[in-house]
Amino acid sequence: MFNTLSDRLAQTFKNLRTKGRLSEADIDATIREIRRALLDADVAVPVVREFTGQVRERALSAEVSGALNPAQQVVKIVNEELVGVLGGQTRTLRFAKTAPTVIMLAGLQGAGKTTFAGKLGHWLKEQGHTPLLVAADLQRPNAVTQLSVVAERAGVPVFAPHPGNQSGADAEYGPVIGDPVAVARDGVETARQRQHDVVIIDTAGRLGVDELLMRQAADIRDATQPDEVLFVIDAMIGQDAVATAKAFEEGVDFTGVVLSKLDGDARGGAALSVTGVTGRPILFASTGEKLTDLEVFHPDRMASRILD
Ligand code: GDP
């Protein structure tokens, strides 16, 4: 991830280093290179525009400082702006004052929700929490089984509708083996009774943004009043990131983002765009298929990684 972008930015800064003082033309040439590198990395156009505008303005008005040469000063500005685009401060998970904390997951099918549900359960358990996973993705026949497998691996209990139970089937949402809203609500209630302090609700996702499914997600949200609605987005999604993120922002008004598949060789545009276009922070990065491939997302560390 970010290899090409990193290389391109490194080259841009290397070119700058040969210059003693930076003219406006030098800065503009640098900005052009940064803009191209970001666009080629699939970063959303409005984000690129805002970013380069800020960097240009600050570079032009940068005071000549004794400690840093002009190239270092530009790198410092780019670094600070990158941290900003990635959300600024690290935003950690918000826990409810009164247990259980309810965390709902939303996103397209294949985004990595179920995998992340297991990782988050495992991560929370390691920290001394007693999470319960709730299988409210009743759209894919396999989803409940998949979550159960993930949950078992994580050593976390799962609340799932019985596969044979056809009652409560809700035609509005298509062929389901139960009512996902009822399952989610019962899951939270069960967590309360059995004193689980965190509930993670896995919900259904389609290949594309789907109105009915978005309504189902909104219904689950309304029924369970989550403390966090985490939008899981595949970092490989490229230019589609913006439209997808906006649709989910409108549909479920998520509170935070999980970037999945950051271990892939995607160009990184989704990672750099999603906070910029939605204003929502990235909380976690999912970096592989193993249970432990999960990182708390730190904007400053990610920016340093890109500029390394
Ligand atoms: P869901 O449909 O949103 O629940 O997505 P899944 O959790 O089923 O993930 C879809 C596919 O992506 C599966 O094959 C996962 O093993 C894979 N996957 C999920 N997260 C990651 C990740 O962080 N890195 C990699 N390389 N693969 C992942």
PDB file of C-alpha atoms in Angstrom, residues 4-304:
ATOM      1  CA  THR A   4       4.034   4.214  -5.601  1.00  0.00           C
ATOM      2  CA  LEU A   5       2.728   7.321  -3.852  1.00  0.00           C
ATOM      3  CA  SER A   6       5.604   7.211  -1.383  1.00  0.00           C
ATOM      4  CA  ASP A   7       8.159   6.861  -4.172  1.00  0.00           C
ATOM      5  CA  ARG A   8       6.644   9.680  -6.176  1.00  0.00           C
ATOM      6  CA  LEU A   9       6.569  12.050  -3.208  1.00  0.00           C
ATOM      7  CA  ALA A  10      10.119  11.092  -2.251  1.00  0.00           C
ATOM      8  CA  GLN A  11      11.273  11.920  -5.778  1.00  0.00           C
ATOM      9  CA  THR A  12       9.452  15.260  -5.659  1.00  0.00           C
ATOM     10  CA  PHE A  13      11.170  16.200  -2.418  1.00  0.00           C
ATOM     11  CA  LYS A  14      14.537  15.023  -3.733  1.00  0.00           C
ATOM     12  CA  ASN A  15      14.188  17.412  -6.655  1.00  0.00           C
ATOM     13  CA  LEU A  16      13.523  20.218  -4.194  1.00  0.00           C
ATOM     14  CA  ARG A  17      16.585  19.501  -2.138  1.00  0.00           C
ATOM     15  CA  THR A  18      18.906  20.745  -4.867  1.00  0.00           C
ATOM     16  CA  LYS A  19      17.417  24.226  -4.512  1.00  0.00           C
ATOM     17  CA  GLY A  20      18.702  26.808  -2.099  1.00  0.00           C
ATOM     18  CA  ARG A  21      15.685  29.075  -2.062  1.00  0.00           C
ATOM     19  CA  LEU A  22      12.289  28.212  -3.398  1.00  0.00           C
ATOM     20  CA  SER A  23      10.649  30.552  -5.858  1.00  0.00           C
ATOM     21  CA  GLU A  24       6.900  30.606  -6.362  1.00  0.00           C
ATOM     22  CA  ALA A  25       7.527  28.716  -9.606  1.00  0.00           C
ATOM     23  CA  ASP A  26       9.435  26.012  -7.712  1.00  0.00           C
ATOM     24  CA  ILE A  27       6.589  25.647  -5.262  1.00  0.00           C
ATOM     25  CA  ASP A  28       4.029  25.493  -8.054  1.00  0.00           C
ATOM     26  CA  ALA A  29       6.031  22.830  -9.850  1.00  0.00           C
ATOM     27  CA  THR A  30       6.192  20.837  -6.622  1.00  0.00           C
ATOM     28  CA  ILE A  31       2.466  21.228  -6.037  1.00  0.00           C
ATOM     29  CA  ARG A  32       1.789  19.988  -9.559  1.00  0.00           C
ATOM     30  CA  GLU A  33       3.861  16.865  -8.907  1.00  0.00           C
ATOM     31  CA  ILE A  34       2.130  16.234  -5.589  1.00  0.00           C
ATOM     32  CA  ARG A  35      -1.273  16.699  -7.234  1.00  0.00           C
ATOM     33  CA  ARG A  36      -0.427  14.216  -9.978  1.00  0.00           C
ATOM     34  CA  ALA A  37       0.939  11.683  -7.497  1.00  0.00           C
ATOM     35  CA  LEU A  38      -2.216  11.894  -5.378  1.00  0.00           C
ATOM     36  CA  LEU A  39      -4.570  11.639  -8.351  1.00  0.00           C
ATOM     37  CA  ASP A  40      -2.623   8.655  -9.678  1.00  0.00           C
ATOM     38  CA  ALA A  41      -3.023   7.081  -6.238  1.00  0.00           C
ATOM     39  CA  ASP A  42      -6.819   7.390  -6.703  1.00  0.00           C
ATOM     40  CA  VAL A  43      -7.278  10.082  -4.082  1.00  0.00           C
ATOM     41  CA  ALA A  44     -10.608  11.859  -4.598  1.00  0.00           C
ATOM     42  CA  VAL A  45     -10.402  15.052  -6.632  1.00  0.00           C
ATOM     43  CA  PRO A  46     -11.927  17.413  -4.011  1.00  0.00           C
ATOM     44  CA  VAL A  47      -9.547  16.042  -1.384  1.00  0.00           C
ATOM     45  CA  VAL A  48      -6.570  16.565  -3.686  1.00  0.00           C
ATOM     46  CA  ARG A  49      -7.695  20.088  -4.476  1.00  0.00           C
ATOM     47  CA  GLU A  50      -8.085  21.038  -0.831  1.00  0.00           C
ATOM     48  CA  PHE A  51      -4.840  19.371   0.135  1.00  0.00           C
ATOM     49  CA  THR A  52      -2.662  20.958  -2.538  1.00  0.00           C
ATOM     50  CA  GLY A  53      -4.309  24.343  -1.967  1.00  0.00           C
ATOM     51  CA  GLN A  54      -3.378  24.212   1.706  1.00  0.00           C
ATOM     52  CA  VAL A  55       0.160  23.018   1.053  1.00  0.00           C
ATOM     53  CA  ARG A  56       0.715  25.737  -1.556  1.00  0.00           C
ATOM     54  CA  GLU A  57      -0.592  28.495   0.654  1.00  0.00           C
ATOM     55  CA  ARG A  58       1.497  27.418   3.610  1.00  0.00           C
ATOM     56  CA  ALA A  59       4.631  26.823   1.511  1.00  0.00           C
ATOM     57  CA  LEU A  60       4.382  30.288  -0.027  1.00  0.00           C
ATOM     58  CA  SER A  61       3.984  31.976   3.318  1.00  0.00           C
ATOM     59  CA  ALA A  62       6.437  29.747   5.190  1.00  0.00           C
ATOM     60  CA  GLU A  63       8.869  31.762   7.192  1.00  0.00           C
ATOM     61  CA  VAL A  64      12.512  31.133   6.476  1.00  0.00           C
ATOM     62  CA  SER A  65      13.480  29.139   9.480  1.00  0.00           C
ATOM     63  CA  GLY A  66      17.036  28.589  10.588  1.00  0.00           C
ATOM     64  CA  ALA A  67      16.499  24.979  11.487  1.00  0.00           C
ATOM     65  CA  LEU A  68      14.950  23.705   8.279  1.00  0.00           C
ATOM     66  CA  ASN A  69      15.989  24.199   4.681  1.00  0.00           C
ATOM     67  CA  PRO A  70      13.231  24.991   2.186  1.00  0.00           C
ATOM     68  CA  ALA A  71      12.803  21.386   1.069  1.00  0.00           C
ATOM     69  CA  GLN A  72      12.504  20.180   4.657  1.00  0.00           C
ATOM     70  CA  GLN A  73       9.986  22.889   5.304  1.00  0.00           C
ATOM     71  CA  VAL A  74       7.806  21.680   2.412  1.00  0.00           C
ATOM     72  CA  VAL A  75       8.089  18.081   3.637  1.00  0.00           C
ATOM     73  CA  LYS A  76       7.008  19.236   7.097  1.00  0.00           C
ATOM     74  CA  ILE A  77       3.980  21.041   5.662  1.00  0.00           C
ATOM     75  CA  VAL A  78       3.013  18.058   3.509  1.00  0.00           C
ATOM     76  CA  ASN A  79       3.369  15.794   6.524  1.00  0.00           C
ATOM     77  CA  GLU A  80       1.145  17.980   8.682  1.00  0.00           C
ATOM     78  CA  GLU A  81      -1.475  18.288   5.954  1.00  0.00           C
ATOM     79  CA  LEU A  82      -1.417  14.525   5.397  1.00  0.00           C
ATOM     80  CA  VAL A  83      -2.050  13.961   9.087  1.00  0.00           C
ATOM     81  CA  GLY A  84      -4.990  16.360   8.747  1.00  0.00           C
ATOM     82  CA  VAL A  85      -6.441  14.557   5.717  1.00  0.00           C
ATOM     83  CA  LEU A  86      -6.173  11.292   7.651  1.00  0.00           C
ATOM     84  CA  GLY A  87      -8.179  12.752  10.524  1.00  0.00           C
ATOM     85  CA  GLY A  88      -5.661  14.553  12.742  1.00  0.00           C
ATOM     86  CA  GLN A  89      -5.766  12.976  16.172  1.00  0.00           C
ATOM     87  CA  THR A  90      -6.068   9.258  16.792  1.00  0.00           C
ATOM     88  CA  ARG A  91      -9.702   8.544  17.558  1.00  0.00           C
ATOM     89  CA  THR A  92     -10.231   5.541  19.780  1.00  0.00           C
ATOM     90  CA  LEU A  93     -13.367   3.479  20.202  1.00  0.00           C
ATOM     91  CA  ARG A  94     -16.095   5.149  22.252  1.00  0.00           C
ATOM     92  CA  PHE A  95     -17.495   3.036  25.036  1.00  0.00           C
ATOM     93  CA  ALA A  96     -20.960   3.496  26.507  1.00  0.00           C
ATOM     94  CA  LYS A  97     -21.270   4.778  30.063  1.00  0.00           C
ATOM     95  CA  THR A  98     -23.655   1.933  30.757  1.00  0.00           C
ATOM     96  CA  ALA A  99     -22.799  -1.453  29.281  1.00  0.00           C
ATOM     97  CA  PRO A 100     -23.205  -2.910  26.793  1.00  0.00           C
ATOM     98  CA  THR A 101     -21.399  -0.754  24.254  1.00  0.00           C
ATOM     99  CA  VAL A 102     -23.030  -1.434  20.912  1.00  0.00           C
ATOM    100  CA  ILE A 103     -20.861  -1.423  17.786  1.00  0.00           C
ATOM    101  CA  MET A 104     -22.595  -1.895  14.474  1.00  0.00           C
ATOM    102  CA  LEU A 105     -20.681  -2.722  11.277  1.00  0.00           C
ATOM    103  CA  ALA A 106     -21.835  -1.608   7.838  1.00  0.00           C
ATOM    104  CA  GLY A 107     -20.332  -1.755   4.371  1.00  0.00           C
ATOM    105  CA  LEU A 108     -20.471  -3.413   0.988  1.00  0.00           C
ATOM    106  CA  GLN A 109     -20.410  -7.170   0.645  1.00  0.00           C
ATOM    107  CA  GLY A 110     -16.824  -8.381   0.602  1.00  0.00           C
ATOM    108  CA  ALA A 111     -15.561  -5.229   2.300  1.00  0.00           C
ATOM    109  CA  GLY A 112     -14.246  -7.273   5.198  1.00  0.00           C
ATOM    110  CA  LYS A 113     -16.952  -6.766   7.835  1.00  0.00           C
ATOM    111  CA  THR A 114     -17.164 -10.336   9.069  1.00  0.00           C
ATOM    112  CA  THR A 115     -13.397 -10.701   9.176  1.00  0.00           C
ATOM    113  CA  PHE A 116     -13.139  -7.425  11.076  1.00  0.00           C
ATOM    114  CA  ALA A 117     -15.904  -8.475  13.481  1.00  0.00           C
ATOM    115  CA  GLY A 118     -13.750 -11.435  14.521  1.00  0.00           C
ATOM    116  CA  LYS A 119     -10.610  -9.324  14.782  1.00  0.00           C
ATOM    117  CA  LEU A 120     -12.348  -6.672  16.850  1.00  0.00           C
ATOM    118  CA  GLY A 121     -13.855  -9.327  19.132  1.00  0.00           C
ATOM    119  CA  HIS A 122     -10.424 -10.831  19.623  1.00  0.00           C
ATOM    120  CA  TRP A 123      -8.809  -7.421  20.184  1.00  0.00           C
ATOM    121  CA  LEU A 124     -11.451  -6.433  22.742  1.00  0.00           C
ATOM    122  CA  LYS A 125     -11.133  -9.756  24.538  1.00  0.00           C
ATOM    123  CA  GLU A 126      -7.368  -9.281  24.784  1.00  0.00           C
ATOM    124  CA  GLN A 127      -8.083  -5.978  26.505  1.00  0.00           C
ATOM    125  CA  GLY A 128     -10.241  -7.647  29.108  1.00  0.00           C
ATOM    126  CA  HIS A 129     -13.657  -7.008  27.553  1.00  0.00           C
ATOM    127  CA  THR A 130     -16.339  -9.659  27.193  1.00  0.00           C
ATOM    128  CA  PRO A 131     -17.697  -9.088  23.678  1.00  0.00           C
ATOM    129  CA  LEU A 132     -20.617 -10.809  21.991  1.00  0.00           C
ATOM    130  CA  LEU A 133     -20.804 -11.051  18.201  1.00  0.00           C
ATOM    131  CA  VAL A 134     -24.248 -10.771  16.661  1.00  0.00           C
ATOM    132  CA  ALA A 135     -24.934 -12.273  13.242  1.00  0.00           C
ATOM    133  CA  ALA A 136     -27.418  -9.883  11.668  1.00  0.00           C
ATOM    134  CA  ASP A 137     -26.211 -10.492   8.120  1.00  0.00           C
ATOM    135  CA  LEU A 138     -28.971 -12.811   7.042  1.00  0.00           C
ATOM    136  CA  GLN A 139     -28.697 -11.952   3.382  1.00  0.00           C
ATOM    137  CA  ARG A 140     -25.945 -14.341   2.420  1.00  0.00           C
ATOM    138  CA  PRO A 141     -26.735 -17.935   3.337  1.00  0.00           C
ATOM    139  CA  ASN A 142     -23.153 -18.411   4.450  1.00  0.00           C
ATOM    140  CA  ALA A 143     -22.719 -15.269   6.489  1.00  0.00           C
ATOM    141  CA  VAL A 144     -23.996 -16.648   9.793  1.00  0.00           C
ATOM    142  CA  THR A 145     -21.775 -19.705   9.502  1.00  0.00           C
ATOM    143  CA  GLN A 146     -18.821 -17.523   8.509  1.00  0.00           C
ATOM    144  CA  LEU A 147     -19.285 -15.296  11.534  1.00  0.00           C
ATOM    145  CA  SER A 148     -19.627 -18.337  13.782  1.00  0.00           C
ATOM    146  CA  VAL A 149     -16.330 -19.711  12.461  1.00  0.00           C
ATOM    147  CA  VAL A 150     -14.601 -16.360  12.937  1.00  0.00           C
ATOM    148  CA  ALA A 151     -16.082 -16.036  16.428  1.00  0.00           C
ATOM    149  CA  GLU A 152     -14.909 -19.476  17.426  1.00  0.00           C
ATOM    150  CA  ARG A 153     -11.408 -18.702  16.216  1.00  0.00           C
ATOM    151  CA  ALA A 154     -11.497 -15.475  18.229  1.00  0.00           C
ATOM    152  CA  GLY A 155     -12.805 -17.303  21.280  1.00  0.00           C
ATOM    153  CA  VAL A 156     -15.800 -14.976  21.388  1.00  0.00           C
ATOM    154  CA  PRO A 157     -19.432 -16.154  21.689  1.00  0.00           C
ATOM    155  CA  VAL A 158     -21.837 -15.452  18.887  1.00  0.00           C
ATOM    156  CA  PHE A 159     -25.548 -14.724  18.901  1.00  0.00           C
ATOM    157  CA  ALA A 160     -27.104 -16.042  15.716  1.00  0.00           C
ATOM    158  CA  PRO A 161     -30.559 -17.037  14.529  1.00  0.00           C
ATOM    159  CA  HIS A 162     -31.054 -20.742  14.278  1.00  0.00           C
ATOM    160  CA  PRO A 163     -30.575 -21.672  10.613  1.00  0.00           C
ATOM    161  CA  GLY A 164     -33.769 -23.723  10.619  1.00  0.00           C
ATOM    162  CA  ASN A 165     -35.871 -20.906  11.992  1.00  0.00           C
ATOM    163  CA  GLN A 166     -37.998 -19.455   9.241  1.00  0.00           C
ATOM    164  CA  SER A 167     -40.250 -17.458  11.495  1.00  0.00           C
ATOM    165  CA  GLY A 168     -39.975 -13.737  11.318  1.00  0.00           C
ATOM    166  CA  ALA A 169     -38.871 -13.923   7.685  1.00  0.00           C
ATOM    167  CA  ASP A 170     -39.275 -10.481   6.261  1.00  0.00           C
ATOM    168  CA  ALA A 171     -40.057 -10.376   2.566  1.00  0.00           C
ATOM    169  CA  GLU A 172     -39.172  -6.714   2.324  1.00  0.00           C
ATOM    170  CA  TYR A 173     -35.495  -7.499   2.639  1.00  0.00           C
ATOM    171  CA  GLY A 174     -35.496 -10.532   0.392  1.00  0.00           C
ATOM    172  CA  PRO A 175     -35.039 -14.177   1.228  1.00  0.00           C
ATOM    173  CA  VAL A 176     -33.866 -14.270   4.802  1.00  0.00           C
ATOM    174  CA  ILE A 177     -33.824 -16.855   7.536  1.00  0.00           C
ATOM    175  CA  GLY A 178     -35.074 -14.410  10.110  1.00  0.00           C
ATOM    176  CA  ASP A 179     -35.557 -10.749  10.695  1.00  0.00           C
ATOM    177  CA  PRO A 180     -32.138  -9.111  10.968  1.00  0.00           C
ATOM    178  CA  VAL A 181     -33.527  -6.165  12.931  1.00  0.00           C
ATOM    179  CA  ALA A 182     -35.060  -8.539  15.500  1.00  0.00           C
ATOM    180  CA  VAL A 183     -31.854 -10.575  15.626  1.00  0.00           C
ATOM    181  CA  ALA A 184     -29.802  -7.426  16.277  1.00  0.00           C
ATOM    182  CA  ARG A 185     -32.226  -6.228  18.970  1.00  0.00           C
ATOM    183  CA  ASP A 186     -32.341  -9.656  20.629  1.00  0.00           C
ATOM    184  CA  GLY A 187     -28.549  -9.825  20.430  1.00  0.00           C
ATOM    185  CA  VAL A 188     -28.171  -6.603  22.374  1.00  0.00           C
ATOM    186  CA  GLU A 189     -30.760  -7.728  24.909  1.00  0.00           C
ATOM    187  CA  THR A 190     -28.965 -11.060  25.317  1.00  0.00           C
ATOM    188  CA  ALA A 191     -25.670  -9.239  25.854  1.00  0.00           C
ATOM    189  CA  ARG A 192     -27.306  -7.166  28.545  1.00  0.00           C
ATOM    190  CA  GLN A 193     -28.710 -10.236  30.293  1.00  0.00           C
ATOM    191  CA  ARG A 194     -25.486 -12.232  30.058  1.00  0.00           C
ATOM    192  CA  GLN A 195     -23.367  -9.240  30.978  1.00  0.00           C
ATOM    193  CA  HIS A 196     -21.293  -8.901  27.873  1.00  0.00           C
ATOM    194  CA  ASP A 197     -19.878  -5.387  27.937  1.00  0.00           C
ATOM    195  CA  VAL A 198     -19.565  -4.968  24.154  1.00  0.00           C
ATOM    196  CA  VAL A 199     -21.837  -6.122  21.325  1.00  0.00           C
ATOM    197  CA  ILE A 200     -20.547  -6.236  17.745  1.00  0.00           C
ATOM    198  CA  ILE A 201     -23.323  -6.434  15.166  1.00  0.00           C
ATOM    199  CA  ASP A 202     -22.400  -7.725  11.715  1.00  0.00           C
ATOM    200  CA  THR A 203     -24.864  -6.556   9.060  1.00  0.00           C
ATOM    201  CA  ALA A 204     -25.519  -7.486   5.454  1.00  0.00           C
ATOM    202  CA  GLY A 205     -23.845  -5.787   2.521  1.00  0.00           C
ATOM    203  CA  ARG A 206     -24.508  -5.964  -1.193  1.00  0.00           C
ATOM    204  CA  LEU A 207     -22.053  -5.719  -4.031  1.00  0.00           C
ATOM    205  CA  GLY A 208     -23.295  -2.241  -4.811  1.00  0.00           C
ATOM    206  CA  VAL A 209     -25.027   0.347  -2.705  1.00  0.00           C
ATOM    207  CA  ASP A 210     -28.586  -0.877  -2.361  1.00  0.00           C
ATOM    208  CA  GLU A 211     -31.507   1.165  -1.094  1.00  0.00           C
ATOM    209  CA  LEU A 212     -33.380  -1.633   0.637  1.00  0.00           C
ATOM    210  CA  LEU A 213     -30.286  -2.875   2.346  1.00  0.00           C
ATOM    211  CA  MET A 214     -29.368   0.602   3.443  1.00  0.00           C
ATOM    212  CA  ARG A 215     -32.816   0.909   4.976  1.00  0.00           C
ATOM    213  CA  GLN A 216     -32.318  -2.405   6.726  1.00  0.00           C
ATOM    214  CA  ALA A 217     -29.024  -1.104   8.140  1.00  0.00           C
ATOM    215  CA  ALA A 218     -30.741   2.097   9.250  1.00  0.00           C
ATOM    216  CA  ASP A 219     -33.499   0.029  10.889  1.00  0.00           C
ATOM    217  CA  ILE A 220     -30.902  -2.039  12.756  1.00  0.00           C
ATOM    218  CA  ARG A 221     -29.227   1.164  13.858  1.00  0.00           C
ATOM    219  CA  ASP A 222     -32.496   2.647  15.080  1.00  0.00           C
ATOM    220  CA  ALA A 223     -33.427  -0.543  16.907  1.00  0.00           C
ATOM    221  CA  THR A 224     -30.088  -0.955  18.680  1.00  0.00           C
ATOM    222  CA  GLN A 225     -28.919   2.646  19.172  1.00  0.00           C
ATOM    223  CA  PRO A 226     -25.239   1.856  18.630  1.00  0.00           C
ATOM    224  CA  ASP A 227     -22.472   3.831  20.301  1.00  0.00           C
ATOM    225  CA  GLU A 228     -20.422   3.355  17.162  1.00  0.00           C
ATOM    226  CA  VAL A 229     -21.489   2.643  13.597  1.00  0.00           C
ATOM    227  CA  LEU A 230     -18.319   1.580  11.817  1.00  0.00           C
ATOM    228  CA  PHE A 231     -18.222   1.718   8.052  1.00  0.00           C
ATOM    229  CA  VAL A 232     -15.867  -0.953   6.755  1.00  0.00           C
ATOM    230  CA  ILE A 233     -14.304  -0.047   3.432  1.00  0.00           C
ATOM    231  CA  ASP A 234     -11.981  -2.073   1.268  1.00  0.00           C
ATOM    232  CA  ALA A 235      -8.857   0.006   0.673  1.00  0.00           C
ATOM    233  CA  MET A 236      -8.618  -1.529  -2.807  1.00  0.00           C
ATOM    234  CA  ILE A 237     -11.895   0.086  -3.906  1.00  0.00           C
ATOM    235  CA  GLY A 238     -10.132   3.020  -5.602  1.00  0.00           C
ATOM    236  CA  GLN A 239     -12.205   5.763  -7.145  1.00  0.00           C
ATOM    237  CA  ASP A 240     -15.479   4.193  -5.975  1.00  0.00           C
ATOM    238  CA  ALA A 241     -14.531   4.998  -2.392  1.00  0.00           C
ATOM    239  CA  VAL A 242     -16.099   8.443  -2.429  1.00  0.00           C
ATOM    240  CA  ALA A 243     -19.508   7.460  -3.782  1.00  0.00           C
ATOM    241  CA  THR A 244     -19.697   4.427  -1.504  1.00  0.00           C
ATOM    242  CA  ALA A 245     -18.652   6.360   1.591  1.00  0.00           C
ATOM    243  CA  LYS A 246     -21.128   9.124   0.838  1.00  0.00           C
ATOM    244  CA  ALA A 247     -23.955   6.643   0.309  1.00  0.00           C
ATOM    245  CA  PHE A 248     -23.246   5.000   3.665  1.00  0.00           C
ATOM    246  CA  GLU A 249     -22.854   8.378   5.336  1.00  0.00           C
ATOM    247  CA  GLU A 250     -26.331   9.307   4.136  1.00  0.00           C
ATOM    248  CA  GLY A 251     -27.784   5.859   4.753  1.00  0.00           C
ATOM    249  CA  VAL A 252     -26.484   5.017   8.217  1.00  0.00           C
ATOM    250  CA  ASP A 253     -24.613   8.130   9.328  1.00  0.00           C
ATOM    251  CA  PHE A 254     -21.605   6.139  10.472  1.00  0.00           C
ATOM    252  CA  THR A 255     -19.411   7.411  13.291  1.00  0.00           C
ATOM    253  CA  GLY A 256     -16.109   5.957  12.168  1.00  0.00           C
ATOM    254  CA  VAL A 257     -14.298   4.076   9.443  1.00  0.00           C
ATOM    255  CA  VAL A 258     -12.441   0.786   9.285  1.00  0.00           C
ATOM    256  CA  LEU A 259     -10.022   0.435   6.392  1.00  0.00           C
ATOM    257  CA  SER A 260      -9.666  -3.173   5.399  1.00  0.00           C
ATOM    258  CA  LYS A 261      -7.126  -4.906   3.170  1.00  0.00           C
ATOM    259  CA  LEU A 262      -4.474  -2.291   3.822  1.00  0.00           C
ATOM    260  CA  ASP A 263      -2.001  -5.098   3.280  1.00  0.00           C
ATOM    261  CA  GLY A 264      -2.938  -5.203  -0.409  1.00  0.00           C
ATOM    262  CA  ASP A 265      -1.112  -3.360  -3.141  1.00  0.00           C
ATOM    263  CA  ALA A 266      -3.850  -0.808  -3.707  1.00  0.00           C
ATOM    264  CA  ARG A 267      -2.779   2.718  -4.427  1.00  0.00           C
ATOM    265  CA  GLY A 268      -4.182   4.095  -1.207  1.00  0.00           C
ATOM    266  CA  GLY A 269      -6.721   6.553  -2.542  1.00  0.00           C
ATOM    267  CA  ALA A 270      -9.582   5.281  -0.409  1.00  0.00           C
ATOM    268  CA  ALA A 271      -7.529   5.637   2.747  1.00  0.00           C
ATOM    269  CA  LEU A 272      -6.661   9.194   1.890  1.00  0.00           C
ATOM    270  CA  SER A 273     -10.127  10.201   0.715  1.00  0.00           C
ATOM    271  CA  VAL A 274     -12.679   8.763   3.076  1.00  0.00           C
ATOM    272  CA  THR A 275     -12.131  11.087   6.026  1.00  0.00           C
ATOM    273  CA  GLY A 276     -11.805  14.080   3.738  1.00  0.00           C
ATOM    274  CA  VAL A 277     -15.146  13.480   2.045  1.00  0.00           C
ATOM    275  CA  THR A 278     -17.150  12.362   5.080  1.00  0.00           C
ATOM    276  CA  GLY A 279     -15.411  14.067   7.992  1.00  0.00           C
ATOM    277  CA  ARG A 280     -15.470  10.741   9.857  1.00  0.00           C
ATOM    278  CA  PRO A 281     -12.302   9.406  11.454  1.00  0.00           C
ATOM    279  CA  ILE A 282     -10.597   6.116  10.645  1.00  0.00           C
ATOM    280  CA  LEU A 283     -10.462   4.015  13.817  1.00  0.00           C
ATOM    281  CA  PHE A 284      -8.894   0.761  12.665  1.00  0.00           C
ATOM    282  CA  ALA A 285      -6.887  -0.687   9.819  1.00  0.00           C
ATOM    283  CA  SER A 286      -7.356  -4.309   8.910  1.00  0.00           C
ATOM    284  CA  THR A 287      -4.128  -5.619   7.446  1.00  0.00           C
ATOM    285  CA  GLY A 288      -4.561  -9.278   6.580  1.00  0.00           C
ATOM    286  CA  GLU A 289      -6.657 -12.398   6.922  1.00  0.00           C
ATOM    287  CA  LYS A 290      -5.303 -13.435  10.308  1.00  0.00           C
ATOM    288  CA  LEU A 291      -7.156 -12.624  13.523  1.00  0.00           C
ATOM    289  CA  THR A 292      -4.293 -10.494  14.772  1.00  0.00           C
ATOM    290  CA  ASP A 293      -3.949  -8.432  11.575  1.00  0.00           C
ATOM    291  CA  LEU A 294      -5.606  -5.397  13.106  1.00  0.00           C
ATOM    292  CA  GLU A 295      -4.135  -2.007  13.961  1.00  0.00           C
ATOM    293  CA  VAL A 296      -5.508   1.010  15.729  1.00  0.00           C
ATOM    294  CA  PHE A 297      -5.254   3.727  13.110  1.00  0.00           C
ATOM    295  CA  HIS A 298      -2.897   6.584  13.913  1.00  0.00           C
ATOM    296  CA  PRO A 299      -3.044   9.412  11.340  1.00  0.00           C
ATOM    297  CA  ASP A 300       0.459  10.648  12.226  1.00  0.00           C
ATOM    298  CA  ARG A 301       2.040   7.210  11.883  1.00  0.00           C
ATOM    299  CA  MET A 302       0.291   6.614   8.586  1.00  0.00           C
ATOM    300  CA  ALA A 303       1.496   9.979   7.258  1.00  0.00           C
ATOM    301  CA  SER A 304       5.049   9.139   8.337  1.00  0.00           C
TER     302      SER A 304
END
